[in-house]
PDB file of C-alpha atoms in Angstrom:
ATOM      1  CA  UNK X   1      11.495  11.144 -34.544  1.00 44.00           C
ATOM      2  CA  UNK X   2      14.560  11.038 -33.267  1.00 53.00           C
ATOM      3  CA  UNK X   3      15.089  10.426 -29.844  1.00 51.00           C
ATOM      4  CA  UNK X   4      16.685  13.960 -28.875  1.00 53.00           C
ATOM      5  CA  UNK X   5      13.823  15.614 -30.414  1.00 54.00           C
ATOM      6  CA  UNK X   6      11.508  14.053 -27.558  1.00 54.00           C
ATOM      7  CA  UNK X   7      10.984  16.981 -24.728  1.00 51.00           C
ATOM      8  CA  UNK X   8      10.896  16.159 -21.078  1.00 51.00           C
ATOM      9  CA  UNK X   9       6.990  16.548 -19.946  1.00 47.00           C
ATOM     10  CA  UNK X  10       6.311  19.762 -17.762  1.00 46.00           C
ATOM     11  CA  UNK X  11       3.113  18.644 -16.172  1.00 61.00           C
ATOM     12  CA  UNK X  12       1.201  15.470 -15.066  1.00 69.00           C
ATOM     13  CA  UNK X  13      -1.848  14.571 -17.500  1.00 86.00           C
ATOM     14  CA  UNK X  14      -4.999  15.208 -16.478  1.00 89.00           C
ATOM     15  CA  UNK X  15      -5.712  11.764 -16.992  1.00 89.00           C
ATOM     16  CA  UNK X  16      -2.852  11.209 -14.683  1.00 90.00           C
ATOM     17  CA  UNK X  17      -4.068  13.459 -11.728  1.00 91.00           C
ATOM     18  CA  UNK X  18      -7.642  11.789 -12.192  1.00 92.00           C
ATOM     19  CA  UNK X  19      -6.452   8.397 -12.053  1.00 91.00           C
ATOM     20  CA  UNK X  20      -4.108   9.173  -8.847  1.00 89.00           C
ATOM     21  CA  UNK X  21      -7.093  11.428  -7.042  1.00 91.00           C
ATOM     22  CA  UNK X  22      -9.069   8.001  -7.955  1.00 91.00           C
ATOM     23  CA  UNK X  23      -6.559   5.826  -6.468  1.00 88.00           C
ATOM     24  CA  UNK X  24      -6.392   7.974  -3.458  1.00 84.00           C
ATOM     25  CA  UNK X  25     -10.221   7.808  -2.881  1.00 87.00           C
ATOM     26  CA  UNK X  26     -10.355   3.874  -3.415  1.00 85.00           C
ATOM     27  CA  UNK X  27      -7.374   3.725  -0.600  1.00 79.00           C
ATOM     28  CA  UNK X  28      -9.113   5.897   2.046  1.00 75.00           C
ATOM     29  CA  UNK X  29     -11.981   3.988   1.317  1.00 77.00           C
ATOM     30  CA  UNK X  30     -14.207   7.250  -0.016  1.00 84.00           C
ATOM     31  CA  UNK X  31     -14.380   4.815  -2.647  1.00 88.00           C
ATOM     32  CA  UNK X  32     -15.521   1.356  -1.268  1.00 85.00           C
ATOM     33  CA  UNK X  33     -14.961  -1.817  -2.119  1.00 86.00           C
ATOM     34  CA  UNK X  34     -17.909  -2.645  -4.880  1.00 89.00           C
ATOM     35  CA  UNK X  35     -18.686   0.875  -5.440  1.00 92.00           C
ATOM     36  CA  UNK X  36     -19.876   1.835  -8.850  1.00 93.00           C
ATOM     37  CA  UNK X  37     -17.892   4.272 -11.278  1.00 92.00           C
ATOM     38  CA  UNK X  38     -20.412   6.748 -13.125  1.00 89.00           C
ATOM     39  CA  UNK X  39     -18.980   8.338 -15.782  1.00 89.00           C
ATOM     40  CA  UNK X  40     -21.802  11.167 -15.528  1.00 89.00           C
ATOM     41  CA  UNK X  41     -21.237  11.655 -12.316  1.00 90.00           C
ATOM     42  CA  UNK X  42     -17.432  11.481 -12.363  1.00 90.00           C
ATOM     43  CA  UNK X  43     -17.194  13.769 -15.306  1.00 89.00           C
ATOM     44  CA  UNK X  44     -18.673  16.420 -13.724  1.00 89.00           C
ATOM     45  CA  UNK X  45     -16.901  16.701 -10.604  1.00 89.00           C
ATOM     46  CA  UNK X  46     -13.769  16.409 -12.083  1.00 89.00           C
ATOM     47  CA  UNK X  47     -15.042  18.893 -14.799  1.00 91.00           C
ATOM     48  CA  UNK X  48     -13.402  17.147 -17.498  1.00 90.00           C
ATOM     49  CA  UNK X  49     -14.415  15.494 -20.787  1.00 90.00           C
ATOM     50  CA  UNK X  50     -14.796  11.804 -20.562  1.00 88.00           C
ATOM     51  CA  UNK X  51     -11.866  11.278 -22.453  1.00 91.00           C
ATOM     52  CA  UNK X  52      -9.508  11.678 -20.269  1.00 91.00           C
ATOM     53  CA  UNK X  53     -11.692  10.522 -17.152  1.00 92.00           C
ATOM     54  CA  UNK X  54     -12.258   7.069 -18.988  1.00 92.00           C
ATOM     55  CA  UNK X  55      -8.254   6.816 -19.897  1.00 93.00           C
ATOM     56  CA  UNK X  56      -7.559   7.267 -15.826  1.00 93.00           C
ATOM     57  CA  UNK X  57     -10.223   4.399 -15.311  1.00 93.00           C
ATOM     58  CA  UNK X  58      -8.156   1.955 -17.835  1.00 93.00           C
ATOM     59  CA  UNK X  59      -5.370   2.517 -15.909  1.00 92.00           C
ATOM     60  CA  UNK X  60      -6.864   1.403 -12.756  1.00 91.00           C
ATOM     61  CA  UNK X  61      -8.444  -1.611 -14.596  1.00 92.00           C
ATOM     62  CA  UNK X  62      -5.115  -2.125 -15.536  1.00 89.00           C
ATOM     63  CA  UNK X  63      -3.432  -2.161 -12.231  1.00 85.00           C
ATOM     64  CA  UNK X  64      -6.516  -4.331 -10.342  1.00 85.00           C
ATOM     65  CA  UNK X  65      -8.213  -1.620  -8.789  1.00 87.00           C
ATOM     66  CA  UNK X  66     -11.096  -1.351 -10.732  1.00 92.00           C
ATOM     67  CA  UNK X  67     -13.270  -4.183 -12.502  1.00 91.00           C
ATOM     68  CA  UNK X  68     -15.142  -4.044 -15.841  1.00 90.00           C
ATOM     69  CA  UNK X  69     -18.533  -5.984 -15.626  1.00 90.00           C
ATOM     70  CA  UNK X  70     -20.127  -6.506 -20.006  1.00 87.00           C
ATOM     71  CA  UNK X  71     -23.144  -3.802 -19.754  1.00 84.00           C
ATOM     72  CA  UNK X  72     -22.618  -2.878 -16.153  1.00 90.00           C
ATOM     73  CA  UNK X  73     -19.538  -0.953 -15.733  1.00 90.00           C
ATOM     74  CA  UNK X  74     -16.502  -0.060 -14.108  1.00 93.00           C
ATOM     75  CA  UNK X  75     -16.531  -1.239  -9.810  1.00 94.00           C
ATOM     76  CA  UNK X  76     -13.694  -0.959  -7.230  1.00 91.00           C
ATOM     77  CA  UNK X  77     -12.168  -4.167  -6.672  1.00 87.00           C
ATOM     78  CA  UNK X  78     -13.986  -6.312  -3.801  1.00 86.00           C
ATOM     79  CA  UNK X  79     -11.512  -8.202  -1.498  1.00 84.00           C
ATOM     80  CA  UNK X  80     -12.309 -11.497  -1.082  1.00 88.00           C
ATOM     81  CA  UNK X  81     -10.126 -13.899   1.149  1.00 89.00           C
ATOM     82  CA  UNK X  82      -8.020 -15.363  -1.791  1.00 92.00           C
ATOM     83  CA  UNK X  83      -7.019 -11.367  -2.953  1.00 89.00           C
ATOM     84  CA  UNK X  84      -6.413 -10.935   0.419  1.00 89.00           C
ATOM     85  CA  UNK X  85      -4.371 -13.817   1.211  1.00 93.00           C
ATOM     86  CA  UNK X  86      -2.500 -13.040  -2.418  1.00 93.00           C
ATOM     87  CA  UNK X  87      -1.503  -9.410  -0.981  1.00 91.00           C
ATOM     88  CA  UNK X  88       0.239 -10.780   1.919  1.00 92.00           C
ATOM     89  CA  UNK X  89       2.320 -13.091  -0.218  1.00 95.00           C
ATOM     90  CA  UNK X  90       2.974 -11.310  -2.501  1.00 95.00           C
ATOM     91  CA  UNK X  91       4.436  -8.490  -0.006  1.00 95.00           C
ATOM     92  CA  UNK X  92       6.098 -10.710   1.917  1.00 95.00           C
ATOM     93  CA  UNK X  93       8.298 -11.621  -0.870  1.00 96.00           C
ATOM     94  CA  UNK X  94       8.295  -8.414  -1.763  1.00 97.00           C
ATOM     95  CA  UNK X  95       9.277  -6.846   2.052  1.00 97.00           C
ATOM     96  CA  UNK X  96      11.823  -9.551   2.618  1.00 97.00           C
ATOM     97  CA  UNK X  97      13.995  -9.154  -0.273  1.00 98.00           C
ATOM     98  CA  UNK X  98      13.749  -5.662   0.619  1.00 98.00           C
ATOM     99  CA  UNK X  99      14.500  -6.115   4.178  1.00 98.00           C
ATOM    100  CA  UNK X 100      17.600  -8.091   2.913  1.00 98.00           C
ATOM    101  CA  UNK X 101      19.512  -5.615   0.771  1.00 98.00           C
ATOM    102  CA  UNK X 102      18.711  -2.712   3.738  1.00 98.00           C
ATOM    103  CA  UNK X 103      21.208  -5.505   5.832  1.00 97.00           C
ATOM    104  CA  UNK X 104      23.599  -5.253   3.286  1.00 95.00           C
ATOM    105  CA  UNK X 105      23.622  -1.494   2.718  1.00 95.00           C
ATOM    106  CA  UNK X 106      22.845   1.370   4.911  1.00 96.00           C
ATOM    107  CA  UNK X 107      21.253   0.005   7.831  1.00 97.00           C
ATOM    108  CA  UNK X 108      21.559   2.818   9.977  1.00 97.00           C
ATOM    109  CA  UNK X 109      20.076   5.420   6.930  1.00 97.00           C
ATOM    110  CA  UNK X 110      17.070   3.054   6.897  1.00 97.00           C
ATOM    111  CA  UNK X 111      16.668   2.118  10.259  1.00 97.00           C
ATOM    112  CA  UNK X 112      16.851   6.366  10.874  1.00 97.00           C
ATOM    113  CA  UNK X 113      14.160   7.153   7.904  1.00 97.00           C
ATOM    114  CA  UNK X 114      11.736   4.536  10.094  1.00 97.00           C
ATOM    115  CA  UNK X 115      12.032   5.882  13.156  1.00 96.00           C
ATOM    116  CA  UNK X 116      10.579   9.044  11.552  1.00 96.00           C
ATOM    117  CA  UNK X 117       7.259   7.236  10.683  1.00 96.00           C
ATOM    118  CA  UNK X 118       7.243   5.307  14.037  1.00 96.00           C
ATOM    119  CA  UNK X 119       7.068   8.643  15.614  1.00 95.00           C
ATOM    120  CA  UNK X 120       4.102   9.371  13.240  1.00 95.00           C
ATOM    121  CA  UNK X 121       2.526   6.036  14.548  1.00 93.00           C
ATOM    122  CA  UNK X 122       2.962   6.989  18.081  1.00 93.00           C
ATOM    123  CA  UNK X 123       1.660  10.641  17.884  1.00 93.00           C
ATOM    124  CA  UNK X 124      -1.331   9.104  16.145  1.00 90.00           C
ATOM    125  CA  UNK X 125      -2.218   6.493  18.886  1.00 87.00           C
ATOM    126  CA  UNK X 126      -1.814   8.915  21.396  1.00 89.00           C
ATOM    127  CA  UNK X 127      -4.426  10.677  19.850  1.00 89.00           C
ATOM    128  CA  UNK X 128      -6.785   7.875  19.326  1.00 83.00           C
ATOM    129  CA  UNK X 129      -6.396   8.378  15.683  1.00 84.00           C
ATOM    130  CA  UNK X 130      -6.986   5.355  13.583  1.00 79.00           C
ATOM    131  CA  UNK X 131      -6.636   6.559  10.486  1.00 79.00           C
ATOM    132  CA  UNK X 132      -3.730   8.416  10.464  1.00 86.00           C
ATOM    133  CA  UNK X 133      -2.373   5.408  12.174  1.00 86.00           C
ATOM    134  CA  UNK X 134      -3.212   3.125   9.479  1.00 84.00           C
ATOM    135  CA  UNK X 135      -1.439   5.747   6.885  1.00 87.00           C
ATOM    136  CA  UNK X 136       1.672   5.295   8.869  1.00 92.00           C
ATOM    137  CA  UNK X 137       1.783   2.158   9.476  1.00 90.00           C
ATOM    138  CA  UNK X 138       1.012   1.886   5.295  1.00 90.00           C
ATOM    139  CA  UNK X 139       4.128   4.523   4.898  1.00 94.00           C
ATOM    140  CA  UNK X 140       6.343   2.280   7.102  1.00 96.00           C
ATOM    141  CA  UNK X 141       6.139  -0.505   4.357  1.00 95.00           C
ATOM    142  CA  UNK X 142       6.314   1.655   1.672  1.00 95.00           C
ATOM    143  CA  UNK X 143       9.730   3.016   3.112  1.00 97.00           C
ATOM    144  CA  UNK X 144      10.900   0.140   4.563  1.00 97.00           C
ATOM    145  CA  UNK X 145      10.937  -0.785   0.272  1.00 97.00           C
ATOM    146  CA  UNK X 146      12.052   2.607  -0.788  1.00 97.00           C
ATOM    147  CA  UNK X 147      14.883   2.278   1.415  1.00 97.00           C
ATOM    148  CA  UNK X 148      16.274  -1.044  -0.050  1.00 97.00           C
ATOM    149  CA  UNK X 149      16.986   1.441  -3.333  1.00 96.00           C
ATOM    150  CA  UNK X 150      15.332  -1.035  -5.638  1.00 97.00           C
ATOM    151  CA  UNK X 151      13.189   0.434  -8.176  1.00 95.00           C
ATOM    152  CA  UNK X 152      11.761  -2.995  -9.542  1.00 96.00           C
ATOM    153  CA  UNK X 153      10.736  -3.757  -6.100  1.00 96.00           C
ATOM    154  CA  UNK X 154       9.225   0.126  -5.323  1.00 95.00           C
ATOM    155  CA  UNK X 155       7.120  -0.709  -8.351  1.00 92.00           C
ATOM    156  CA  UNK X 156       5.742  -3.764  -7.323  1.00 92.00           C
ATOM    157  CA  UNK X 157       4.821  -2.331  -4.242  1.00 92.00           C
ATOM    158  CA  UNK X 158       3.003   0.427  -5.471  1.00 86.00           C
ATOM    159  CA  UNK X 159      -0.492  -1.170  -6.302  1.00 81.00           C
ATOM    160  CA  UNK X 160       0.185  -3.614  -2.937  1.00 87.00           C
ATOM    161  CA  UNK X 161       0.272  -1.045  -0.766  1.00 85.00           C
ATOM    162  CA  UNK X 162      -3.424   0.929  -2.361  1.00 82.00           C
ATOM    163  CA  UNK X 163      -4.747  -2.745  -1.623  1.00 85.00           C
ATOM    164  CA  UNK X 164      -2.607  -2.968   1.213  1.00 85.00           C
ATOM    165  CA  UNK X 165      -4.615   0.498   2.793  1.00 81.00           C
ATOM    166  CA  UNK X 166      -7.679  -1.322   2.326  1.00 80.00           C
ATOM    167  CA  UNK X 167      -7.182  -4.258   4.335  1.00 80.00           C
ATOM    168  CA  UNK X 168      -5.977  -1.943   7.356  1.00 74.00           C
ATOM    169  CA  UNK X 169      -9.282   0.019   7.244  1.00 66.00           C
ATOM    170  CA  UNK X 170     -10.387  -4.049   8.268  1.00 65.00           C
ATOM    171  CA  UNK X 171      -7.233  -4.902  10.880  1.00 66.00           C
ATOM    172  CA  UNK X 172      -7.318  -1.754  12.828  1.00 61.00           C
ATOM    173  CA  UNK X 173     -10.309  -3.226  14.106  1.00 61.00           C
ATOM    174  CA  UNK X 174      -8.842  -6.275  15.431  1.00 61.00           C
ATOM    175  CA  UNK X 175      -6.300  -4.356  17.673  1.00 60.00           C
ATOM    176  CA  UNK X 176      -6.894  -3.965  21.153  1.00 56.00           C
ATOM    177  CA  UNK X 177      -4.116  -2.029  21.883  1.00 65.00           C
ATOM    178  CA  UNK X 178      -3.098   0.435  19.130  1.00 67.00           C
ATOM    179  CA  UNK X 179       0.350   0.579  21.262  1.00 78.00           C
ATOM    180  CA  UNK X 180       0.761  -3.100  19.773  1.00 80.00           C
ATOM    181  CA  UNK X 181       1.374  -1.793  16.044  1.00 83.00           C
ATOM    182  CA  UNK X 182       3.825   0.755  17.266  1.00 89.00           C
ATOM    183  CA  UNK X 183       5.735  -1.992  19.315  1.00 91.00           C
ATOM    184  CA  UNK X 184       5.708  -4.325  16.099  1.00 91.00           C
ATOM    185  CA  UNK X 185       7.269  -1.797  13.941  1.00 95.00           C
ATOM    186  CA  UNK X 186       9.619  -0.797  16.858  1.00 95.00           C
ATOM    187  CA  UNK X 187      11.394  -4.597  17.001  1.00 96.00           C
ATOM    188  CA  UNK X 188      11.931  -4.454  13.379  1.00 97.00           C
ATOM    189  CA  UNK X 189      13.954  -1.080  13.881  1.00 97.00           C
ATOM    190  CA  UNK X 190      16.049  -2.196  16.816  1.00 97.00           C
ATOM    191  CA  UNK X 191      16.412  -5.706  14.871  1.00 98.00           C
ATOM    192  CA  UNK X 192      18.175  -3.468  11.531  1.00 98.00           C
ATOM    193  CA  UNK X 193      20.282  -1.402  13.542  1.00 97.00           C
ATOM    194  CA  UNK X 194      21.237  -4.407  15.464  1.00 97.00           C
ATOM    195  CA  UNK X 195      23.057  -5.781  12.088  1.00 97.00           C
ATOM    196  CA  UNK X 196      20.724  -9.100  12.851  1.00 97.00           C
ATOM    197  CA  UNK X 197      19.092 -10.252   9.420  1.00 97.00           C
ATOM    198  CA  UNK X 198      17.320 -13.031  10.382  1.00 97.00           C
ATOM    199  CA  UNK X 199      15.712 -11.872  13.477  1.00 97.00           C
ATOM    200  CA  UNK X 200      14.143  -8.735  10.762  1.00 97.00           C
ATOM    201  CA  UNK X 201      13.375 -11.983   8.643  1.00 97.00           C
ATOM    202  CA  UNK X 202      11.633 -13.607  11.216  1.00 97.00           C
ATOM    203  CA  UNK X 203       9.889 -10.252  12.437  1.00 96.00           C
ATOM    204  CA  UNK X 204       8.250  -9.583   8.881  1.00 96.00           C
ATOM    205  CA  UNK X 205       7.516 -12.549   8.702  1.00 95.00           C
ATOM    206  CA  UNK X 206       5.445 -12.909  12.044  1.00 94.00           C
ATOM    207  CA  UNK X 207       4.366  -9.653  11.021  1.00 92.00           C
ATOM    208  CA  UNK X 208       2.458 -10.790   7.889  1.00 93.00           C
ATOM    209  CA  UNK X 209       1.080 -13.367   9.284  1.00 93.00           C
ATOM    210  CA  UNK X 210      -0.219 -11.894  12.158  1.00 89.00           C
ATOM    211  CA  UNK X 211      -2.182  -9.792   9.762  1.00 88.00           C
ATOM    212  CA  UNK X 212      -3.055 -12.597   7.797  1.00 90.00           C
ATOM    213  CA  UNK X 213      -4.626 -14.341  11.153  1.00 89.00           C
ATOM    214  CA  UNK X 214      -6.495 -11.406  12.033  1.00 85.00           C
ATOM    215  CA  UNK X 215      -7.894 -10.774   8.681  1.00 86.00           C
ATOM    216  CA  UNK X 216      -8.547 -14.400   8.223  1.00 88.00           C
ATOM    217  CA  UNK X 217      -8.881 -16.302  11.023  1.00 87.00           C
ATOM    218  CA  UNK X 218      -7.291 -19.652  10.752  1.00 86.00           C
ATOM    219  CA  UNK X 219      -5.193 -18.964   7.436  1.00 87.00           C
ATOM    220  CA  UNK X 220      -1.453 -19.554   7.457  1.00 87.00           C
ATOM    221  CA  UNK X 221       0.666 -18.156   5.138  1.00 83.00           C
ATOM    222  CA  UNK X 222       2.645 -21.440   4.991  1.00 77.00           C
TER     223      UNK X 222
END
């Protein structure tokens, strides 16, 4: 078939929308870590065939959020220490190439489209709200990429940042002082708009591996 015979598609699948409601569940941790996937179950509150609920569930296999155990089933990923480890890498890399073409292009765009989540940050630690913190802070990141205008590296992200959510449910509970997110978050702002590329560098940087220390004590990135 000829290429201009292919029509745009209208609607997302309903394999699609299961898979993302899926994803979203597994991030806000309705679905823990080492939960079990009934298809039963799933099937009927979805109200779908299990057609198109078991072609969603490949695609989460597919992207590492689900696991297949022979004669078990389908469970949400468990995080061990070396996945976890992994995910700050791997967004590191990921954060600070970002971080570098944001210096070279339209800092103060950026640096204006973060202040909007900061202020999301800050209205949810004023309100004790841990959670919608956590989202935030998750939507800072995913921005922060977004805003580099790289679509290789907003797709890498994606997955990163559902695994990403996970680990925060974890490091909220290390913080003291919520306030001490915010201020983290803050530096990097003032850092872009202050055209000065390797303090952001170094502020990701001590960023990830502050997360990396309070997730698991005694592990370095380096």
């Amino acid at each position: 078939m000829p290429l201009a015979d292919i029509e745009p598609v209208s609607r997302e699948s309903t394999a699609g929308i299961i898979a993302r409601q899926l994803r979203d569940a597994i991030m806000n941790g309705a679905l823990p870590p080492g939960t079990q996937l009934g298809e039963t179950e799933l099937a009927s509150r979805f109200q779908v065939s299990r057609g198109p609920l078991r072609e969603a569930m490949q695609r989460l296999v597919s992207e590492g959020l689900l696991r297949s155990e022979r004669h078990r089933g389908l469970f949400v990923i468990d995080l061990e220490p070396d996945d976890v480890y992994d995910i700050y890498v791997a967004r590191t890399a990921i954060e600070r190439a970002a971080a570098i073409r944001i210096m070279r292009g339209d800092r103060e765009k950026a640096a204006a489209a973060l202040d909007e989540i900061v202020r999301a940050m800050e209205a949810a630690a004023s309100e004790d709200d841990p959670t919608a913190l956590s989202d935030a802070d998750l939507r800072f990141h995913e921005v922060l990429v977004a805003e580099s205008g790289s679509r290789r590296l907003m797709r890498m992200t994606q997955t990163l940042l559902i695994e990403t959510r996970m680990c925060l449910s974890m490091l909220q509970q290390t913080y003291q002082r919520v306030e001490e997110r915010v201020d983290e978050h803050n530096q990097l702002i003032k850092a872009i708009r202050a055209d000065d590329e390797e303090a952001v560098l170094k502020l990701l940087e001590v960023h990830m591996e502050d997360a990396i220390q309070r997730l698991l004590p005694g592990t370095s990135l380096h």
